Amino acid sequence: MLTDLRTNLHPRLAALAAILIAMQPALRAEGERNPRSAGQSGTVSLEYMGAAGWRITDGTTVILIDPYLSRIIGPPPPGRVLVRAPGDTRPAYGWDDVAVPDAAAIESHVKRADFILVTHTHYDHVLDVPHLALTTKATVIGTESTQNVLRTYRVPEEQLITVRGGEDYDFGVFSVKVIPSLHTALDHKHYFSSATTPAGLKAPLTLEQMHPEGGTLAYLIRFHGHQILAFGGMNYIEREIEGLRPDVALVGASPSRREIYDYTGRLMRNLGFPPLVLPTHWDDFLVPYTASQQPAIDGLQSFVEEVKTASPKTKVIVPRYFEPITLETAAH
């Protein structure tokens, strides 16, 4: 197009057009080197996958957080009694059992992934990650405990980025700040774990072998002008989140949050009253997707009210499985 215009322009404009034509290869190369500048207009959507799992995408790059789709009947969290859904005949697994990921369920919902962010190494966060890493070739970001689980299943080392909190990495189209965090205070504050998954285990792992927490992280994802803060449990370190200003916060909302003093109020104030809160890790992940989640939804209403009380202008959306929540285009 520039070549055609040049023949009909004033000599000075023709000279400028010639310069622009000459610059086109360099501009294309810069766009390839810096996809962030080339793709800032991308529309970002989020999908809830159950438990603490999310898919975040602009239609090109796919980021998964704690993807867990197998939804086995595994050991329930401390202090909770397992209740089967009517007609649920699936086998129940104990800590000494090997649980095989449900490949059909995983592949029906996840066709591709570029990055997988894991907040900690409990089975309802990490069980499906080795399968996903091997089938999608995604890069996995997580603690040494998480990466030792993946190494056991022979996920290539070049796909693993081990973090401990404090890192702030740029991946071109998006960046991620790794934030030290805390796990939920389960079982009336009797929960404590300093265990990590050791190196050198042999696959397949029992649930107990892959379940050591290994430390907990949160992630601040900067993507097309948005800042999305993702938690994987119902706790946080206040000094680590002070000054963060996400426009979207994925906030752990299960009843165990009540073990933390002024959990929702302090979080909203420290984050500068985020415009949008999406509850996470609130559903019953021991029942299949087809089971009614109404009891969990009913229990979630107290969290919604806590957010409204602490931050009246914050919008709370209760997510439904795999239904995209599209973010408004961020101002630049």
Short mmCIF file of C-alpha atoms in Angstrom, two decimals:
data_model
loop_
_atom_site.label_atom_id
_atom_site.label_comp_id
_atom_site.label_asym_id
_atom_site.label_seq_id
_atom_site.Cartn_x
_atom_site.Cartn_y
_atom_site.Cartn_z
CA MET A 1 0.00 0.00 0.00
CA LEU A 2 2.79 2.43 0.87
CA THR A 3 4.54 1.56 -2.40
CA ASP A 4 1.44 2.51 -4.42
CA LEU A 5 1.00 5.81 -2.59
CA ARG A 6 4.60 6.86 -3.06
CA THR A 7 4.19 7.35 -6.86
CA ASN A 8 1.44 9.98 -6.38
CA LEU A 9 2.88 12.03 -3.53
CA HIS A 10 4.80 15.29 -3.20
CA PRO A 11 8.54 14.51 -3.38
CA ARG A 12 9.04 15.10 0.39
CA LEU A 13 6.09 12.87 1.27
CA ALA A 14 7.34 10.31 -1.20
CA ALA A 15 10.69 10.32 0.58
CA LEU A 16 8.94 9.78 3.93
CA ALA A 17 6.94 6.91 2.45
CA ALA A 18 10.18 5.37 1.21
CA ILE A 19 11.60 5.52 4.74
CA LEU A 20 8.49 3.86 6.16
CA ILE A 21 8.68 1.12 3.56
CA ALA A 22 12.30 0.49 4.46
CA MET A 23 11.38 0.32 8.15
CA GLN A 24 8.62 -2.27 7.74
CA PRO A 25 10.86 -5.37 8.17
CA ALA A 26 12.35 -3.89 11.34
CA LEU A 27 8.89 -3.03 12.72
CA ARG A 28 7.68 -6.57 12.02
CA ALA A 29 10.74 -8.00 13.75
CA GLU A 30 10.17 -5.76 16.78
CA GLY A 31 6.57 -6.97 16.99
CA GLU A 32 7.79 -10.56 16.96
CA ARG A 33 10.36 -9.83 19.67
CA ASN A 34 7.89 -7.87 21.79
CA PRO A 35 4.44 -9.41 21.43
CA ARG A 36 3.20 -7.28 24.33
CA SER A 37 3.42 -4.12 22.19
CA ALA A 38 1.93 -5.96 19.23
CA GLY A 39 -1.04 -7.45 21.11
CA GLN A 40 -2.09 -5.02 23.81
CA SER A 41 -5.66 -4.87 22.52
CA GLY A 42 -6.40 -8.53 23.34
CA THR A 43 -9.62 -9.33 25.20
CA VAL A 44 -9.04 -11.38 28.34
CA SER A 45 -11.49 -13.96 29.66
CA LEU A 46 -11.47 -16.22 32.71
CA GLU A 47 -13.16 -19.59 33.22
CA TYR A 48 -13.64 -21.36 36.52
CA MET A 49 -12.63 -25.03 36.39
CA GLY A 50 -13.64 -25.99 39.93
CA ALA A 51 -11.60 -26.23 43.14
CA ALA A 52 -8.90 -23.52 42.74
CA GLY A 53 -8.64 -24.04 38.97
CA TRP A 54 -8.89 -21.28 36.36
CA ARG A 55 -8.22 -20.76 32.68
CA ILE A 56 -7.13 -17.24 31.65
CA THR A 57 -6.77 -16.50 27.95
CA ASP A 58 -6.78 -13.80 25.30
CA GLY A 59 -7.68 -16.35 22.64
CA THR A 60 -4.03 -16.98 21.83
CA THR A 61 -2.11 -17.44 25.08
CA VAL A 62 -3.64 -19.87 27.61
CA ILE A 63 -2.68 -19.69 31.29
CA LEU A 64 -4.00 -22.31 33.72
CA ILE A 65 -4.00 -21.93 37.49
CA ASP A 66 -4.21 -25.07 39.67
CA PRO A 67 -6.04 -27.07 36.98
CA TYR A 68 -7.82 -30.01 38.61
CA LEU A 69 -10.50 -31.70 36.52
CA SER A 70 -10.39 -35.33 37.64
CA ARG A 71 -12.43 -34.58 40.78
CA ILE A 72 -11.73 -37.96 42.36
CA ILE A 73 -13.27 -39.07 45.64
CA GLY A 74 -10.11 -38.53 47.63
CA PRO A 75 -9.48 -37.88 51.31
CA PRO A 76 -11.55 -34.86 52.37
CA PRO A 77 -9.90 -31.78 53.92
CA PRO A 78 -9.35 -31.94 57.70
CA GLY A 79 -12.53 -31.47 59.69
CA ARG A 80 -14.81 -32.28 56.76
CA VAL A 81 -16.95 -35.41 56.33
CA LEU A 82 -17.23 -36.98 52.89
CA VAL A 83 -20.79 -37.02 51.55
CA ARG A 84 -21.34 -38.78 48.23
CA ALA A 85 -23.67 -37.26 45.68
CA PRO A 86 -26.73 -39.45 44.91
CA GLY A 87 -25.87 -42.11 42.33
CA ASP A 88 -22.11 -41.47 42.59
CA THR A 89 -20.51 -44.92 42.29
CA ARG A 90 -16.95 -43.78 41.65
CA PRO A 91 -14.21 -45.47 43.71
CA ALA A 92 -12.94 -43.74 46.84
CA TYR A 93 -9.18 -43.26 47.28
CA GLY A 94 -7.21 -43.23 50.52
CA TRP A 95 -3.83 -41.68 51.22
CA ASP A 96 -2.00 -44.92 50.39
CA ASP A 97 -3.74 -45.31 47.04
CA VAL A 98 -2.54 -44.29 43.59
CA ALA A 99 -5.10 -42.10 41.85
CA VAL A 100 -4.95 -41.98 38.06
CA PRO A 101 -6.01 -38.67 36.47
CA ASP A 102 -9.21 -38.79 34.46
CA ALA A 103 -7.68 -38.26 31.01
CA ALA A 104 -11.05 -38.06 29.28
CA ALA A 105 -12.31 -35.33 31.61
CA ILE A 106 -9.05 -33.39 31.31
CA GLU A 107 -8.88 -33.52 27.54
CA SER A 108 -12.56 -32.71 27.08
CA HIS A 109 -12.05 -29.40 28.86
CA VAL A 110 -8.43 -28.47 28.10
CA LYS A 111 -7.29 -28.60 24.49
CA ARG A 112 -4.13 -26.55 24.95
CA ALA A 113 -2.15 -24.59 27.50
CA ASP A 114 0.98 -22.45 27.39
CA PHE A 115 1.61 -21.92 31.10
CA ILE A 116 0.43 -23.68 34.27
CA LEU A 117 0.76 -21.85 37.59
CA VAL A 118 0.54 -24.04 40.71
CA THR A 119 -0.04 -22.43 44.12
CA HIS A 120 0.87 -25.49 46.22
CA THR A 121 1.22 -29.25 46.01
CA HIS A 122 -1.99 -30.68 47.48
CA TYR A 123 -3.61 -33.32 45.28
CA ASP A 124 -6.61 -31.12 44.43
CA HIS A 125 -4.13 -28.68 42.88
CA VAL A 126 -1.45 -30.89 41.33
CA LEU A 127 -2.90 -34.33 40.51
CA ASP A 128 -3.68 -33.45 36.88
CA VAL A 129 -0.68 -31.20 36.24
CA PRO A 130 1.82 -33.88 35.09
CA HIS A 131 -0.69 -35.19 32.52
CA LEU A 132 -1.44 -31.66 31.30
CA ALA A 133 2.25 -30.73 31.13
CA LEU A 134 3.08 -33.80 29.07
CA THR A 135 0.15 -33.46 26.66
CA THR A 136 0.18 -29.67 26.16
CA LYS A 137 3.95 -29.05 26.60
CA ALA A 138 3.03 -26.10 28.84
CA THR A 139 5.60 -24.40 31.05
CA VAL A 140 4.87 -25.12 34.72
CA ILE A 141 5.64 -22.53 37.40
CA GLY A 142 5.63 -23.74 41.00
CA THR A 143 7.59 -24.58 44.12
CA GLU A 144 10.35 -27.17 44.31
CA SER A 145 7.79 -29.53 45.87
CA THR A 146 5.51 -29.13 42.85
CA GLN A 147 8.35 -29.59 40.39
CA ASN A 148 9.52 -32.76 42.14
CA VAL A 149 6.08 -34.25 41.48
CA LEU A 150 6.39 -33.36 37.80
CA ARG A 151 9.95 -34.70 37.59
CA THR A 152 8.68 -38.00 38.95
CA TYR A 153 6.40 -38.23 35.91
CA ARG A 154 9.27 -37.30 33.56
CA VAL A 155 8.08 -33.85 32.60
CA PRO A 156 11.11 -32.34 30.80
CA GLU A 157 13.22 -29.98 32.88
CA GLU A 158 12.97 -27.24 30.25
CA GLN A 159 9.23 -27.02 30.98
CA LEU A 160 9.77 -26.38 34.70
CA ILE A 161 10.36 -22.98 36.32
CA THR A 162 10.94 -23.37 40.05
CA VAL A 163 10.03 -20.37 42.23
CA ARG A 164 9.84 -19.60 45.92
CA GLY A 165 8.11 -16.19 45.99
CA GLY A 166 9.47 -12.76 45.15
CA GLU A 167 10.22 -13.49 41.49
CA ASP A 168 8.78 -11.16 38.85
CA TYR A 169 9.09 -12.61 35.36
CA ASP A 170 8.21 -11.19 31.94
CA PHE A 171 7.02 -13.64 29.29
CA GLY A 172 6.32 -11.13 26.53
CA VAL A 173 2.56 -10.99 26.19
CA PHE A 174 2.11 -11.27 29.98
CA SER A 175 4.16 -11.05 33.17
CA VAL A 176 3.76 -12.74 36.54
CA LYS A 177 4.83 -11.71 40.02
CA VAL A 178 5.21 -14.65 42.42
CA ILE A 179 3.95 -13.76 45.89
CA PRO A 180 4.78 -15.68 49.09
CA SER A 181 1.55 -16.74 50.76
CA LEU A 182 0.03 -19.01 53.41
CA HIS A 183 -2.20 -22.04 53.25
CA THR A 184 -5.67 -22.15 54.70
CA ALA A 185 -5.99 -22.59 58.46
CA LEU A 186 -7.88 -25.89 58.30
CA ASP A 187 -9.33 -28.03 61.08
CA HIS A 188 -9.98 -25.27 63.62
CA LYS A 189 -6.45 -23.89 63.25
CA HIS A 190 -4.78 -27.27 63.81
CA TYR A 191 -3.46 -27.37 60.25
CA PHE A 192 0.30 -27.02 59.89
CA SER A 193 2.62 -28.55 57.31
CA SER A 194 6.28 -28.02 56.62
CA ALA A 195 6.51 -31.12 54.42
CA THR A 196 7.66 -31.02 50.80
CA THR A 197 7.62 -33.64 48.08
CA PRO A 198 11.22 -34.90 47.93
CA ALA A 199 13.24 -35.48 44.80
CA GLY A 200 13.88 -38.97 43.49
CA LEU A 201 10.48 -40.60 44.03
CA LYS A 202 9.25 -43.22 41.57
CA ALA A 203 5.98 -42.94 39.69
CA PRO A 204 3.15 -43.57 40.17
CA LEU A 205 2.81 -41.61 43.40
CA THR A 206 0.28 -42.30 46.12
CA LEU A 207 -1.92 -39.40 47.16
CA GLU A 208 0.12 -39.02 50.32
CA GLN A 209 3.36 -38.78 48.32
CA MET A 210 2.05 -36.00 46.08
CA HIS A 211 0.15 -34.14 48.79
CA PRO A 212 2.82 -32.31 50.85
CA GLU A 213 1.97 -28.62 50.67
CA GLY A 214 5.56 -27.55 49.98
CA GLY A 215 4.80 -23.89 50.68
CA THR A 216 2.01 -21.77 49.21
CA LEU A 217 2.19 -19.04 46.58
CA ALA A 218 -0.12 -16.46 45.02
CA TYR A 219 0.35 -14.97 41.55
CA LEU A 220 -0.16 -11.48 40.13
CA ILE A 221 -0.71 -11.86 36.39
CA ARG A 222 -0.40 -8.75 34.20
CA PHE A 223 -2.14 -9.45 30.91
CA HIS A 224 -3.25 -6.92 28.27
CA GLY A 225 -3.45 -4.09 30.78
CA HIS A 226 -5.23 -6.15 33.44
CA GLN A 227 -3.77 -7.18 36.79
CA ILE A 228 -5.24 -10.47 37.99
CA LEU A 229 -4.32 -11.62 41.50
CA ALA A 230 -4.86 -15.35 42.06
CA PHE A 231 -4.91 -17.09 45.43
CA GLY A 232 -5.02 -20.87 45.85
CA GLY A 233 -6.23 -20.99 49.45
CA MET A 234 -7.98 -19.01 52.16
CA ASN A 235 -5.06 -17.07 53.61
CA TYR A 236 -2.39 -14.52 52.72
CA ILE A 237 0.59 -12.62 54.12
CA GLU A 238 -0.57 -9.06 54.62
CA ARG A 239 2.77 -7.36 54.04
CA GLU A 240 3.23 -9.25 50.75
CA ILE A 241 0.01 -7.91 49.25
CA GLU A 242 0.18 -4.32 50.51
CA GLY A 243 0.25 -1.90 47.59
CA LEU A 244 -0.98 -4.40 45.00
CA ARG A 245 -3.82 -2.95 42.93
CA PRO A 246 -5.39 -5.76 40.91
CA ASP A 247 -8.53 -5.05 38.91
CA VAL A 248 -9.48 -8.73 39.34
CA ALA A 249 -8.93 -10.79 42.50
CA LEU A 250 -9.51 -14.56 42.63
CA VAL A 251 -10.17 -14.92 46.35
CA GLY A 252 -10.38 -18.18 48.28
CA ALA A 253 -13.89 -18.31 49.73
CA SER A 254 -14.43 -21.66 51.46
CA PRO A 255 -15.71 -21.66 55.07
CA SER A 256 -12.16 -22.16 56.42
CA ARG A 257 -11.56 -18.44 55.70
CA ARG A 258 -13.41 -17.78 58.96
CA GLU A 259 -10.38 -19.10 60.83
CA ILE A 260 -8.55 -15.91 59.78
CA TYR A 261 -9.13 -12.59 61.57
CA ASP A 262 -11.11 -10.11 59.41
CA TYR A 263 -10.08 -12.15 56.36
CA THR A 264 -12.18 -10.41 53.73
CA GLY A 265 -12.05 -6.88 55.14
CA ARG A 266 -8.28 -6.78 55.52
CA LEU A 267 -7.83 -8.28 52.06
CA MET A 268 -10.11 -5.75 50.37
CA ARG A 269 -8.43 -2.80 52.13
CA ASN A 270 -4.90 -4.00 51.38
CA LEU A 271 -5.75 -4.46 47.70
CA GLY A 272 -7.26 -1.00 47.39
CA PHE A 273 -10.83 -2.32 47.00
CA PRO A 274 -10.52 -4.24 43.72
CA PRO A 275 -13.23 -3.59 41.10
CA LEU A 276 -13.96 -7.30 40.56
CA VAL A 277 -13.77 -10.28 42.92
CA LEU A 278 -14.23 -13.85 41.70
CA PRO A 279 -14.59 -16.43 44.50
CA THR A 280 -12.36 -19.47 44.12
CA HIS A 281 -11.92 -22.81 45.89
CA TRP A 282 -15.48 -22.66 47.26
CA ASP A 283 -17.10 -25.61 45.47
CA ASP A 284 -17.31 -29.26 46.55
CA PHE A 285 -14.44 -30.71 44.52
CA LEU A 286 -15.11 -34.26 45.74
CA VAL A 287 -18.30 -34.54 43.67
CA PRO A 288 -18.50 -34.62 39.85
CA TYR A 289 -19.28 -31.55 37.78
CA THR A 290 -22.80 -32.88 37.19
CA ALA A 291 -23.66 -32.94 40.91
CA SER A 292 -25.59 -30.06 42.44
CA GLN A 293 -23.37 -27.36 43.87
CA GLN A 294 -26.32 -25.53 45.43
CA PRO A 295 -25.25 -26.21 49.04
CA ALA A 296 -21.84 -24.71 48.27
CA ILE A 297 -23.45 -21.76 46.46
CA ASP A 298 -25.73 -21.16 49.44
CA GLY A 299 -22.72 -21.22 51.76
CA LEU A 300 -20.89 -18.78 49.51
CA GLN A 301 -23.43 -16.01 50.04
CA SER A 302 -21.87 -15.03 53.37
CA PHE A 303 -18.58 -14.37 51.54
CA VAL A 304 -20.39 -12.24 48.95
CA GLU A 305 -21.89 -10.18 51.78
CA GLU A 306 -18.48 -9.82 53.44
CA VAL A 307 -17.07 -8.32 50.23
CA LYS A 308 -20.03 -5.98 49.81
CA THR A 309 -19.70 -4.78 53.39
CA ALA A 310 -15.94 -4.19 53.18
CA SER A 311 -15.91 -2.85 49.61
CA PRO A 312 -19.36 -1.67 48.46
CA LYS A 313 -18.20 -0.72 44.96
CA THR A 314 -16.62 -4.12 44.27
CA LYS A 315 -18.52 -6.38 41.91
CA VAL A 316 -18.66 -10.07 42.91
CA ILE A 317 -19.39 -12.69 40.27
CA VAL A 318 -20.09 -16.26 41.39
CA PRO A 319 -18.54 -18.25 38.53
CA ARG A 320 -20.14 -21.21 36.83
CA TYR A 321 -17.98 -24.03 35.51
CA PHE A 322 -16.37 -23.26 32.15
CA GLU A 323 -18.51 -20.19 31.43
CA PRO A 324 -16.20 -17.38 30.23
CA ILE A 325 -16.12 -14.15 32.21
CA THR A 326 -14.91 -11.52 29.77
CA LEU A 327 -13.05 -8.53 31.18
CA GLU A 328 -13.68 -5.05 29.90
CA THR A 329 -10.86 -3.75 27.69
CA ALA A 330 -8.28 -2.18 29.97
CA ALA A 331 -7.46 1.51 29.54
CA HIS A 332 -3.88 2.23 28.49
#
